[in-house]
C-alpha positions as a LaTeX table, in Angstrom:
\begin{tabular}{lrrr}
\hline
Residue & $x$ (\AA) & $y$ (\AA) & $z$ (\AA) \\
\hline
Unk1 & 86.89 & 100.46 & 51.12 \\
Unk2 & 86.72 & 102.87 & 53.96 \\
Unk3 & 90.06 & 103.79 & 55.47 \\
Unk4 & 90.51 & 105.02 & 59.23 \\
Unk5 & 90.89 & 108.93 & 59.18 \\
Unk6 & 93.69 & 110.16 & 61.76 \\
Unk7 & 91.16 & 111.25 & 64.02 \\
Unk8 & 89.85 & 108.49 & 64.44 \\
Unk9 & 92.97 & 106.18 & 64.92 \\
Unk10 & 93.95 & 109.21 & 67.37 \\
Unk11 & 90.60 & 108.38 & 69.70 \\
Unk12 & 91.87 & 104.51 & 69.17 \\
Unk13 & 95.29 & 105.11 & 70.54 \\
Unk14 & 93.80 & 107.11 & 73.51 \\
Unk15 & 91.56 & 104.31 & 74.51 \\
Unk16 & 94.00 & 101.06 & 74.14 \\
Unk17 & 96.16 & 103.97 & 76.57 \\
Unk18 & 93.36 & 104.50 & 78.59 \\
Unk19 & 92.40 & 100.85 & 79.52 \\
Unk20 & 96.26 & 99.87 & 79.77 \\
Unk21 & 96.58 & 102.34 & 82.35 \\
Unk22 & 93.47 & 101.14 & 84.15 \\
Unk23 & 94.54 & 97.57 & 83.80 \\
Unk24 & 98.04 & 98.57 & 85.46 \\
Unk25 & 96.38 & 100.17 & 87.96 \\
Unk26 & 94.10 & 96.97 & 89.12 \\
Unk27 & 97.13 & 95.01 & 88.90 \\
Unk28 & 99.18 & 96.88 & 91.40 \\
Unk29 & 96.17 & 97.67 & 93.22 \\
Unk30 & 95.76 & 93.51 & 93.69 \\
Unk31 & 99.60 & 92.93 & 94.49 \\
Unk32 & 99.03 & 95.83 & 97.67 \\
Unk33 & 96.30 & 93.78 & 98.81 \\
Unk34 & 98.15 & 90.78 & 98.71 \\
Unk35 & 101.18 & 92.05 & 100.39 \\
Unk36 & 99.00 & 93.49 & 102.89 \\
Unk37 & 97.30 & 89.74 & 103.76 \\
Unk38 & 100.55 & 88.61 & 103.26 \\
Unk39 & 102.13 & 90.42 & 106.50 \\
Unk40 & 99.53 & 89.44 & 109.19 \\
Unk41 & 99.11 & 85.87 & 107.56 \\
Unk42 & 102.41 & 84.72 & 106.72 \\
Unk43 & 105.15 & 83.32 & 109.20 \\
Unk44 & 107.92 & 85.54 & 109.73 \\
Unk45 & 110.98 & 85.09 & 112.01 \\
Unk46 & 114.05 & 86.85 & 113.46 \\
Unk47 & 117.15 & 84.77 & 114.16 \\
Unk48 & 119.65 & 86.49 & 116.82 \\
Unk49 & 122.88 & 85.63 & 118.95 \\
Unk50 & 122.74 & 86.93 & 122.19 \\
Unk51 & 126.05 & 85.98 & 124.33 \\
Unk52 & 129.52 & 87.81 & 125.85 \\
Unk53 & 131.94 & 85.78 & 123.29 \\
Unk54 & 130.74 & 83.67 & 119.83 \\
Unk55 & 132.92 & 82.22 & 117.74 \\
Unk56 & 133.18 & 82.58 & 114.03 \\
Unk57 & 131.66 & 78.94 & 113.33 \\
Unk58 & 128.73 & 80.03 & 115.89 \\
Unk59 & 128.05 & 83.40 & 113.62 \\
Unk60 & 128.20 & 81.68 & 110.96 \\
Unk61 & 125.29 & 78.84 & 111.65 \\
Unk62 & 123.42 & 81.63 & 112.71 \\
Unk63 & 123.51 & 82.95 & 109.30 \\
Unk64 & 123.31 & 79.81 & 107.41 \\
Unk65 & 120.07 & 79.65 & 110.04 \\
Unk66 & 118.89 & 82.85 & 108.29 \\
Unk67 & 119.70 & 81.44 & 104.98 \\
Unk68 & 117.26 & 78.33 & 105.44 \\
Unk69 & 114.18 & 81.35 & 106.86 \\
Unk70 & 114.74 & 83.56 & 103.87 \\
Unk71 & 112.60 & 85.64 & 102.51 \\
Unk72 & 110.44 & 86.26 & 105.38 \\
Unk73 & 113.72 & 86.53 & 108.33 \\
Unk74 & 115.90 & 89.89 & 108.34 \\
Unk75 & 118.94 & 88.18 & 106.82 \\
Unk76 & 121.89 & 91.25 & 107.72 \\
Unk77 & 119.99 & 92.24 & 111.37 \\
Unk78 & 122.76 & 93.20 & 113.85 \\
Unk79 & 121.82 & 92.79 & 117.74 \\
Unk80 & 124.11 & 95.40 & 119.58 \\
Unk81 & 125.31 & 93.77 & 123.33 \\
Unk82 & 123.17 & 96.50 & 124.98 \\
Unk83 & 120.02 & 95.46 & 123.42 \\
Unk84 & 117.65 & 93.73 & 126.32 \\
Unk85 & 115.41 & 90.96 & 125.25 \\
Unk86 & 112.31 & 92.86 & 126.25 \\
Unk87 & 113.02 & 95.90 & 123.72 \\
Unk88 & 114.02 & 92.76 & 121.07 \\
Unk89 & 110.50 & 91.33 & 121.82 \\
Unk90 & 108.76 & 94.77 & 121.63 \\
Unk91 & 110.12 & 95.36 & 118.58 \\
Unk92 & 109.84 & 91.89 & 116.60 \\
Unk93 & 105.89 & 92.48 & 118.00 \\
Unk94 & 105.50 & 95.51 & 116.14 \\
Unk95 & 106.68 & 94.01 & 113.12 \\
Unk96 & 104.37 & 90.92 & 112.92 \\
Unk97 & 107.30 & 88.95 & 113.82 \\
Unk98 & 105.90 & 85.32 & 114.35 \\
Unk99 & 108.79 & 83.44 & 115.63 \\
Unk100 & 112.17 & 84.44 & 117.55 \\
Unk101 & 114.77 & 82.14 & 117.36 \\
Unk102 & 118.02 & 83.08 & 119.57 \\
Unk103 & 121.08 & 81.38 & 119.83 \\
Unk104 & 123.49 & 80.81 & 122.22 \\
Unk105 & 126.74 & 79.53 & 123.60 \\
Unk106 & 128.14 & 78.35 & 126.91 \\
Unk107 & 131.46 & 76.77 & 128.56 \\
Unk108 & 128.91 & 73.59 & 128.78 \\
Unk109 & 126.37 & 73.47 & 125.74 \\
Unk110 & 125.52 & 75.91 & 123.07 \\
Unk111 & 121.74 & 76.37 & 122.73 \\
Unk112 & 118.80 & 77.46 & 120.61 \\
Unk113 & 115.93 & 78.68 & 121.75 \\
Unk114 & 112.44 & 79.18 & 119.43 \\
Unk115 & 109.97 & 81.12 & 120.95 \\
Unk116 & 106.40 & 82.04 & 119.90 \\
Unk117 & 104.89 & 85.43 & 119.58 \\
Unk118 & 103.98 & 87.32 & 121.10 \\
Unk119 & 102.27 & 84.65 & 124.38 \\
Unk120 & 104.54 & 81.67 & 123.45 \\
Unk121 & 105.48 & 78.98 & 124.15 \\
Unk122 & 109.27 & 78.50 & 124.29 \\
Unk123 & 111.59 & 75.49 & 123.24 \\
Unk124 & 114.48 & 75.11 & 124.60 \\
Unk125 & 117.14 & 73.04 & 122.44 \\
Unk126 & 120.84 & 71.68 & 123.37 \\
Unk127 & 122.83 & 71.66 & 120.14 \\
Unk128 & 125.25 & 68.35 & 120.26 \\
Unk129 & 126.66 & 68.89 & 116.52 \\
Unk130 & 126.30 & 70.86 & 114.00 \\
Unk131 & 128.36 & 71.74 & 110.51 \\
Unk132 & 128.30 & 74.82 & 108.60 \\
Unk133 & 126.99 & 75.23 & 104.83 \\
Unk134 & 130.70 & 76.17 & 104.36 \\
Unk135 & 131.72 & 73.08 & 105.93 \\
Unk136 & 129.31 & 70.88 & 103.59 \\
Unk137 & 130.42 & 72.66 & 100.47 \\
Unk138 & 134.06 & 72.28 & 101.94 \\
Unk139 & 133.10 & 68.72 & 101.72 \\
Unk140 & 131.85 & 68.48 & 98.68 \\
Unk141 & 134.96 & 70.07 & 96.58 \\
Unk142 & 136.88 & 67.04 & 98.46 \\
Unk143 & 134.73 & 64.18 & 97.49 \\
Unk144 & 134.66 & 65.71 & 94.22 \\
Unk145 & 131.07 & 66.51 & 94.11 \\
Unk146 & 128.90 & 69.53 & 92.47 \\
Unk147 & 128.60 & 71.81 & 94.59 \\
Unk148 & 125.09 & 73.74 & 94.63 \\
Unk149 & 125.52 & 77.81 & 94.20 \\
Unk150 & 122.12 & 79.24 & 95.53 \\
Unk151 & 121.39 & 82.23 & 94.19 \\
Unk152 & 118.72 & 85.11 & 95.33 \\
Unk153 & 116.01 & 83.33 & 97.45 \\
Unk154 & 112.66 & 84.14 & 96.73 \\
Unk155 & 110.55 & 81.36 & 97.84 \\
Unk156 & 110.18 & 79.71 & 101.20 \\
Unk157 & 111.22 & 76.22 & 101.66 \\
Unk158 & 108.92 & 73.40 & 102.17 \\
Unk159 & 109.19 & 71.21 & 105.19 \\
Unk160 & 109.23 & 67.60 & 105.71 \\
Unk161 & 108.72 & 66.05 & 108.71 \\
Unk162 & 109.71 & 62.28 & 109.58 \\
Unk163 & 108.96 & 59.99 & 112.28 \\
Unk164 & 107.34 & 62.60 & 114.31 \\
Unk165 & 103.96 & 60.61 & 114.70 \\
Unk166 & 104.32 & 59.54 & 118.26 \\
Unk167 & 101.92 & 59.78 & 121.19 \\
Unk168 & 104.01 & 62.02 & 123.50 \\
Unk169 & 103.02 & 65.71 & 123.84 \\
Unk170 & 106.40 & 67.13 & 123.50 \\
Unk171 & 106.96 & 65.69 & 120.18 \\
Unk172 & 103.68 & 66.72 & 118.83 \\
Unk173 & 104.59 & 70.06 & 119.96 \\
Unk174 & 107.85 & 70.11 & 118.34 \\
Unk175 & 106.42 & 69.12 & 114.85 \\
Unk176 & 103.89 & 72.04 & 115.51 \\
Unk177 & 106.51 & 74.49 & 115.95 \\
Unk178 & 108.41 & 73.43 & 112.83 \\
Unk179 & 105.55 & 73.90 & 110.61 \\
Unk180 & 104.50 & 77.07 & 111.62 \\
Unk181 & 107.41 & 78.54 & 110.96 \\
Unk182 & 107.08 & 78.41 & 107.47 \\
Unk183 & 104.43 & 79.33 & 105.16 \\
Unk184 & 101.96 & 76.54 & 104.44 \\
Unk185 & 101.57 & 74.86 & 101.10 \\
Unk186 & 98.60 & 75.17 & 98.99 \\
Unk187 & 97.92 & 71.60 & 98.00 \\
Unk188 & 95.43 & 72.29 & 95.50 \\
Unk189 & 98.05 & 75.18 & 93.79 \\
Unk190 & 100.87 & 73.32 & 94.40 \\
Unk191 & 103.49 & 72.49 & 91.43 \\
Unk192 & 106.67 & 70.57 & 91.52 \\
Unk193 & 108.40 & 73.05 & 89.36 \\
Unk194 & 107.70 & 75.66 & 92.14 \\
Unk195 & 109.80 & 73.75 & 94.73 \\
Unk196 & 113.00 & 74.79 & 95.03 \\
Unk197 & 114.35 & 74.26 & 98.85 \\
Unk198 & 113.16 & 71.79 & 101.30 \\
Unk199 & 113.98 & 71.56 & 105.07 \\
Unk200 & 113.96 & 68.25 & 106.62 \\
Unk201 & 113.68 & 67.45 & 110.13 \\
Unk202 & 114.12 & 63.90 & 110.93 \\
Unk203 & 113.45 & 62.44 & 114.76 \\
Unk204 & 115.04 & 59.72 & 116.55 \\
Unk205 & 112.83 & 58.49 & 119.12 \\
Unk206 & 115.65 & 56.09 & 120.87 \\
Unk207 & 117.95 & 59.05 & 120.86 \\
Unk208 & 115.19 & 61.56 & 121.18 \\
Unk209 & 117.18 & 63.87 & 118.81 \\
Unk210 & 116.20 & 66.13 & 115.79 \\
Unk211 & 118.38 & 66.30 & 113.10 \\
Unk212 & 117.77 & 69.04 & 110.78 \\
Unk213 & 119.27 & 69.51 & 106.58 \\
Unk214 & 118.48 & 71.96 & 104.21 \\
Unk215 & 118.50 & 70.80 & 100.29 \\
Unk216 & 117.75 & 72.51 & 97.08 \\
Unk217 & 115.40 & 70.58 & 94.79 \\
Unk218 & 116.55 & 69.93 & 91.43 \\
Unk219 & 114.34 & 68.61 & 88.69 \\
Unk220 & 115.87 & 66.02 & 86.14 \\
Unk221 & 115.16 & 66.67 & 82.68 \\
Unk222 & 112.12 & 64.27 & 81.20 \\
Unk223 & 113.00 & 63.08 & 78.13 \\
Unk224 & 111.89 & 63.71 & 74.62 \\
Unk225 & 108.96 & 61.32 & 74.41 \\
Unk226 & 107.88 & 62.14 & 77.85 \\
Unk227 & 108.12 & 66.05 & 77.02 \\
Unk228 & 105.99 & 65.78 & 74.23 \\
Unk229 & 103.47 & 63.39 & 75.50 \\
Unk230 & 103.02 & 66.03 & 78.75 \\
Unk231 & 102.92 & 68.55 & 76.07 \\
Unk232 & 99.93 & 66.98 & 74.35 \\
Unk233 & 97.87 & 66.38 & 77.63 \\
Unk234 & 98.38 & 70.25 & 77.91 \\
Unk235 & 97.09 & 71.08 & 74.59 \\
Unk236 & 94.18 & 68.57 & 74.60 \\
Unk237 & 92.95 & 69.21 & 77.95 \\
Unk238 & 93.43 & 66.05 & 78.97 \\
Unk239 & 91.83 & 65.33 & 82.89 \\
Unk240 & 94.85 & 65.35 & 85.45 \\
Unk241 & 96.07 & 62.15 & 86.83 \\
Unk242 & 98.44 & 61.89 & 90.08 \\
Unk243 & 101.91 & 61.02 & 88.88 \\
Unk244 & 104.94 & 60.33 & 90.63 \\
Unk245 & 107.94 & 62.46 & 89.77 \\
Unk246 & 111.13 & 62.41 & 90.66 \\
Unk247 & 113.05 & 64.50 & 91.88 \\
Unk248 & 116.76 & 64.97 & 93.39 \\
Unk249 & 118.00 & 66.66 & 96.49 \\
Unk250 & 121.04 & 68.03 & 96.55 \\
Unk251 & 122.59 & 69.29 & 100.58 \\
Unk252 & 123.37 & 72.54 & 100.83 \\
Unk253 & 124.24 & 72.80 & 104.68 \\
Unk254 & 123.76 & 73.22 & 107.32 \\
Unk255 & 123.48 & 70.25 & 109.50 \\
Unk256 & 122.31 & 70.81 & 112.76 \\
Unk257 & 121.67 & 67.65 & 115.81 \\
Unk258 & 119.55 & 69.24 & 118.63 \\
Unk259 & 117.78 & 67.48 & 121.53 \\
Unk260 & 114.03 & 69.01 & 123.13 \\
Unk261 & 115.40 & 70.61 & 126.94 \\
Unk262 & 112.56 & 72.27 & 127.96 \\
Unk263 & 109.33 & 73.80 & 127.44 \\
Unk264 & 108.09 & 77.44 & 128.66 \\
Unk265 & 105.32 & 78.40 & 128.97 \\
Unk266 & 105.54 & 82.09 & 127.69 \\
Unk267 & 108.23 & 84.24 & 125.83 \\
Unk268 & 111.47 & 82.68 & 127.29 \\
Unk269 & 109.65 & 83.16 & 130.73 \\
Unk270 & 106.70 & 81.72 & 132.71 \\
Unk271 & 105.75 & 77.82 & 133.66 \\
Unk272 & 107.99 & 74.89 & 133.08 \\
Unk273 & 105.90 & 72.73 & 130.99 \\
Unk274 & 108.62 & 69.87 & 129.93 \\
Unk275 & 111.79 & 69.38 & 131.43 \\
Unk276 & 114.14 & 66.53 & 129.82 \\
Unk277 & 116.50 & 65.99 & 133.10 \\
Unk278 & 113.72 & 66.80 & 135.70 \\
Unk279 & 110.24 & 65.31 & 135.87 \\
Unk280 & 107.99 & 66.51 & 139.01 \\
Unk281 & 105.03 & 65.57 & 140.92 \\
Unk282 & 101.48 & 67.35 & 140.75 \\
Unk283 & 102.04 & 68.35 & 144.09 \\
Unk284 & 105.37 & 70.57 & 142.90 \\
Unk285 & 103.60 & 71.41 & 139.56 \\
Unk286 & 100.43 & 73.02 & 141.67 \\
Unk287 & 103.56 & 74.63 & 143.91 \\
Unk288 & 105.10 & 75.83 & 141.05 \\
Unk289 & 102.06 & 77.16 & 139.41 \\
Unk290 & 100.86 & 79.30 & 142.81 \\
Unk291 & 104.26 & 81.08 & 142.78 \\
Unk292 & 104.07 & 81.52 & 138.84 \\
Unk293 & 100.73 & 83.13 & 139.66 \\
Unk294 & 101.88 & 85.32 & 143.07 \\
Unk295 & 105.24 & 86.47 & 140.50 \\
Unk296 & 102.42 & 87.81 & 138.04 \\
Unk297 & 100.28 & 89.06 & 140.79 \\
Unk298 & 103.24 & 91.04 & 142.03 \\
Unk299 & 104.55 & 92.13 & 138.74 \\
Unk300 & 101.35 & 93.37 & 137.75 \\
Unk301 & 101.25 & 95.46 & 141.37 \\
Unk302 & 104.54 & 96.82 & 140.60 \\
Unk303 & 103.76 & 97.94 & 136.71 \\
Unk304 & 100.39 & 99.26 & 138.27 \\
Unk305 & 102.00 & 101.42 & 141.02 \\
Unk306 & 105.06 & 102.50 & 138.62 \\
Unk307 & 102.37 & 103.63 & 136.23 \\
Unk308 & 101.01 & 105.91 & 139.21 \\
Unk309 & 104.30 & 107.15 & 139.84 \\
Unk310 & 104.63 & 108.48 & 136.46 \\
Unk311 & 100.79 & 110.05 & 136.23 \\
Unk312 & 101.81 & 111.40 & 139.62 \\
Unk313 & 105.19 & 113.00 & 138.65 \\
Unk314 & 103.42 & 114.00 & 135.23 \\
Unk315 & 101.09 & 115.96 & 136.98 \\
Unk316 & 103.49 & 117.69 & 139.22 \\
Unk317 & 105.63 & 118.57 & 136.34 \\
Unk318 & 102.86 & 120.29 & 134.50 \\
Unk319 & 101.56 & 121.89 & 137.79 \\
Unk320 & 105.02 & 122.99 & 138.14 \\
Unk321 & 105.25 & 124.61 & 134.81 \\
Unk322 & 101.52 & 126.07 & 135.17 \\
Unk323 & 102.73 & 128.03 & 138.22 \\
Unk324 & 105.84 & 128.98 & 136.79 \\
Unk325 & 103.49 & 130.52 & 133.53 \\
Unk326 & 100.98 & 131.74 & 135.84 \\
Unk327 & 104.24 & 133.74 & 137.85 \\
Unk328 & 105.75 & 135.14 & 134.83 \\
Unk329 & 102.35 & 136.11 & 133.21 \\
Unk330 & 101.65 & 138.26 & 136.53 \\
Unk331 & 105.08 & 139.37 & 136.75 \\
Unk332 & 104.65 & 140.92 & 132.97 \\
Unk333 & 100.76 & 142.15 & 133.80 \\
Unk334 & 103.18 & 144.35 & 137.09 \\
Unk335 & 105.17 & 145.42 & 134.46 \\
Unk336 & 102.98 & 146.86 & 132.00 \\
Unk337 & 100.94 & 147.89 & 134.38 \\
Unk338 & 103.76 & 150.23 & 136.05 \\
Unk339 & 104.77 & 151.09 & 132.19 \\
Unk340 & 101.63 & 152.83 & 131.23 \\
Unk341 & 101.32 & 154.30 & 135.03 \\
Unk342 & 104.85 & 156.07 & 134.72 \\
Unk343 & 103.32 & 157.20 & 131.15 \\
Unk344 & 99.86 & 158.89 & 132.05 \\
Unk345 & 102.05 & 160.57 & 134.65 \\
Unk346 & 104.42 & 162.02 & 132.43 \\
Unk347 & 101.72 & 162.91 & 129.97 \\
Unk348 & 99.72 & 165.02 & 132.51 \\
Unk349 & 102.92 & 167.08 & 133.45 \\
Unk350 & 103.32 & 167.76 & 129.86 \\
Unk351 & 100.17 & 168.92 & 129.71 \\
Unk352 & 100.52 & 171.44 & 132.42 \\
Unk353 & 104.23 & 172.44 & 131.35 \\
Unk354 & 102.37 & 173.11 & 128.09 \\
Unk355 & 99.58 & 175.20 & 129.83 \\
Unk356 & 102.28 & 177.49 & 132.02 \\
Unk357 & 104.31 & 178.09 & 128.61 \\
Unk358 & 101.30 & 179.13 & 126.81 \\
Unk359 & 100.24 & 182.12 & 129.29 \\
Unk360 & 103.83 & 183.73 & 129.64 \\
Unk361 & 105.68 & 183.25 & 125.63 \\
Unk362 & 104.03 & 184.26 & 122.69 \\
Unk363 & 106.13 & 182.98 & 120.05 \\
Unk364 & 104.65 & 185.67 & 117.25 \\
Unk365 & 105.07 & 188.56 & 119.47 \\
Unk366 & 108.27 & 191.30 & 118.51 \\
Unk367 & 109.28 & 193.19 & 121.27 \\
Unk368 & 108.38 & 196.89 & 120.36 \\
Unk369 & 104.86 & 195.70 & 120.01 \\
Unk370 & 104.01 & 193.99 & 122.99 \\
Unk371 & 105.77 & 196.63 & 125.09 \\
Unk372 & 104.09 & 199.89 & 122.88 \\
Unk373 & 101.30 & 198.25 & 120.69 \\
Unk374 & 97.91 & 197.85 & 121.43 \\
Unk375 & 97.78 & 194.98 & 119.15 \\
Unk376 & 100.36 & 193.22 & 121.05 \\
Unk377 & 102.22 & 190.14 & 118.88 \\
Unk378 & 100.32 & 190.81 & 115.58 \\
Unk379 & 100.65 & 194.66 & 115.60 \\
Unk380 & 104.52 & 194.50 & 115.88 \\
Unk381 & 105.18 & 191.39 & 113.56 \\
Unk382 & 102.59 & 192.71 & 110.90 \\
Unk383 & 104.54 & 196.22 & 110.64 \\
Unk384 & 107.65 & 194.71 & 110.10 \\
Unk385 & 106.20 & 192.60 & 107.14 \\
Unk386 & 103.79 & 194.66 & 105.25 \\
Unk387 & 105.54 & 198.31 & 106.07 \\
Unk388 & 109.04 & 197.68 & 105.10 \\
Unk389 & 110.90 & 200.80 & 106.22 \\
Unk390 & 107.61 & 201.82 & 108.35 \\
Unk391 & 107.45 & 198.34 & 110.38 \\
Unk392 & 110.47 & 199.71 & 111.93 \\
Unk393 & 108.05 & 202.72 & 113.19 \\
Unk394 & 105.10 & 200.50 & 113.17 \\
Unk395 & 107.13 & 198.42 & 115.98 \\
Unk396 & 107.58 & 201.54 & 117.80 \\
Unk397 & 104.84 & 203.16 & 118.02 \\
Unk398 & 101.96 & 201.06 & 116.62 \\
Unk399 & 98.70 & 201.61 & 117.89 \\
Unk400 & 96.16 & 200.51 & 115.77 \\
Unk401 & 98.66 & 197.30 & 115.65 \\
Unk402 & 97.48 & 196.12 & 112.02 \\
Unk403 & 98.83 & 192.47 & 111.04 \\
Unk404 & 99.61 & 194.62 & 107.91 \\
Unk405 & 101.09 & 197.65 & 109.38 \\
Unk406 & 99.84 & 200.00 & 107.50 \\
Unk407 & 98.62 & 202.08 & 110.10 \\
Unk408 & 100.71 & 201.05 & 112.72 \\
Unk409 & 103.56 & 203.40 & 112.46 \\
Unk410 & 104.06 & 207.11 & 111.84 \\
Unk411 & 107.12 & 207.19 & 109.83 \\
Unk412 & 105.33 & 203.75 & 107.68 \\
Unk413 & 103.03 & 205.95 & 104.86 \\
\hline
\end{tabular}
């Protein structure tokens, strides 16, 4: 029996490390790729309030609003009052930011508004009544009921639609909007077990009102028989046959009753498309249209000529600073120019100071010497080194004028 030498069960270890590594590495390489498709292909949203005064019921639908988006919304985003729309817009743009939903309140109606980015189109919505997920919970510890404690949100919700099949373009565009604002379902992926919220809109064609709930889902347990014969199937591979299973809904709040106002045509701006308390005639739809088109004609002029104005003053700021370079860099050429001018001048009288000195002091020359010596400097100086007590004489009377001064003096032998 051959046993594994620890060498070998080294090289083993190395490997299963090696292909665990690689296998963690293809895994998270997969889950970037999917968040990555995920961003540009997946509905996201930012709910705001935009108003002077809100009260506290008003902030809080708006968050409850947030609540029924999650996880694709910005659920703690604060809009400061200076904040324009257009930055708002800019911004949600940038972000792949799908839908914008702002809300709103008035002395006369409180309103939401969903708009479509980033080329619309905008609904308009008059909110008649709404109630708070505080207020349904509120409701339920009265009446004695469970009440539901969500927990973190991780999943989107699905959405239901009801009675939304009708003829009339304003509904079909309504049901349009509330689907794409939350991720589609996979049919053929789909599992009950993987439902957990669901969003209902329900519309009343007499009143021509949406009403719109938010419920968790909530599975009841199959019995024992049913368990195990499920279980089987599993095990056996037994083919997959539609069933019907139930399931229970329990309300979690809020509850929001809004009517269809009106329809823009782009981001909270452009053509009137659907008006609920006006209807006009082609003749002041084509009107309407021409002075849509002369607005956007005249916008455009105005961006076009503002973006002149800034080339324009661009260029004249950097001519500016080009000629105030150009002015110091001749200013500094004067300069050094001048420098080294004032320094070859002082170097050539140096030079001639130098030249005078040289012809009238001799720095080696002793008096005696250069008034008696033939040998001028050296005679004298060399007599008073080399001839001790005779470089006294030599500096007297030193002809020969000897560096050694020997001979220079008469009194030096």
């Amino acid at each position: 029996m051959s046993t594994a030498t620890p060498a070998t069960a080294n090289a083993s270890a190395k490997t299963k490390q090696h292909v665990k590594k690689k296998l963690e590495k293809q895994r998270k390489a997969k889950e970037k790729q999917q968040r990555e498709a995920e961003i540009t292909t997946v509905p996201r949203s930012i709910v705001l309030y935009r108003g002077k005064k809100s009260s506290h019921s008003m902030k809080t639908l708006v968050q409850d609003f947030r609540t029924i988006m999650m996880p694709y919304t910005a659920k703690n985003l604060k809009s400061g009052k200076t904040n324009k729309l257009k930055t708002v817009i800019d911004f949600a743009s940038e972000i792949y930011v799908t839908h914008l939903i702002i809300f709103n309140s008035g002395i006369e109606s409180t309103k939401m508004k969903i708009a479509r980015l980033p080329h619309g189109p905008t609904l308009e919505f008059s909110i008649n009544e709404y109630s708070t997920a505080q207020d349904i919970r509120d409701f339920q510890t009265f009446m004695k009921e469970r009440v539901v404690q969500m927990g973190k949100i991780r999943e989107p919700p699905m959405v239901v639609l009801n009675n939304f099949n009708t003829d009339e373009t304003q509904v079909k565009l309504m049901a349009v909007t509330f689907q794409n604002m939350f991720p589609p379902v996979d049919v053929q992926k789909f599992k009950v077990k993987d439902a957990k919220r669901v969003v209902l809109f329900n519309y009343d064609p007499e009143t021509e009102q949406v009403e719109m709930r938010h419920y968790f889902v909530k599975r009841p347990e199959a019995s024992g028989s049913e368990a195990d014969a499920a279980e089987d199937e599993e095990k056996e591979g037994a083919p997959k046959t539609r069933k019907t299973q139930h399931i229970r809904l329990s309300d979690m709040g809020p509850h929001i009753k809004f009517s269809l106002y009106r329809v823009l045509e782009g981001v909270f701006t452009g053509e009137t498309i659907y008006h609920s308390q006006f209807t006009k005639t082609p003749d002041e739809i084509e009107k309407q249209r021409q002075q849509f088109a002369q607005k956007k004609a005249l916008a455009k002029q105005r961006r076009e000529q503002q973006e002149a104005n800034v080339e324009r003053k661009k260029s004249e700021r950097d001519a500016k600073v080009a000629n105030k370079r150009q002015k110091l860099y001749e200013t500094f050429k004067d300069a050094v120019s001048k420098e080294n001018t004032d320094r070859e001048g002082e170097v050539d009288d140096q030079s001639d100071d130098e030249e005078d000195t040289g012809a009238k002091y001799t720095p080696f020359a002793s008096r005696g010497g250069a008034s008696r010596g033939r040998g001028g400097d050296r005679g004298g100086r060399g007599g008073a080194r080399g001839g001790g007590r005779g470089g006294r004489g030599g500096a007297r009377g030193g002809r020969g004028g000897s560096s050694f001064g020997g001979r220079g003096g008469r009194g030096g032998g």
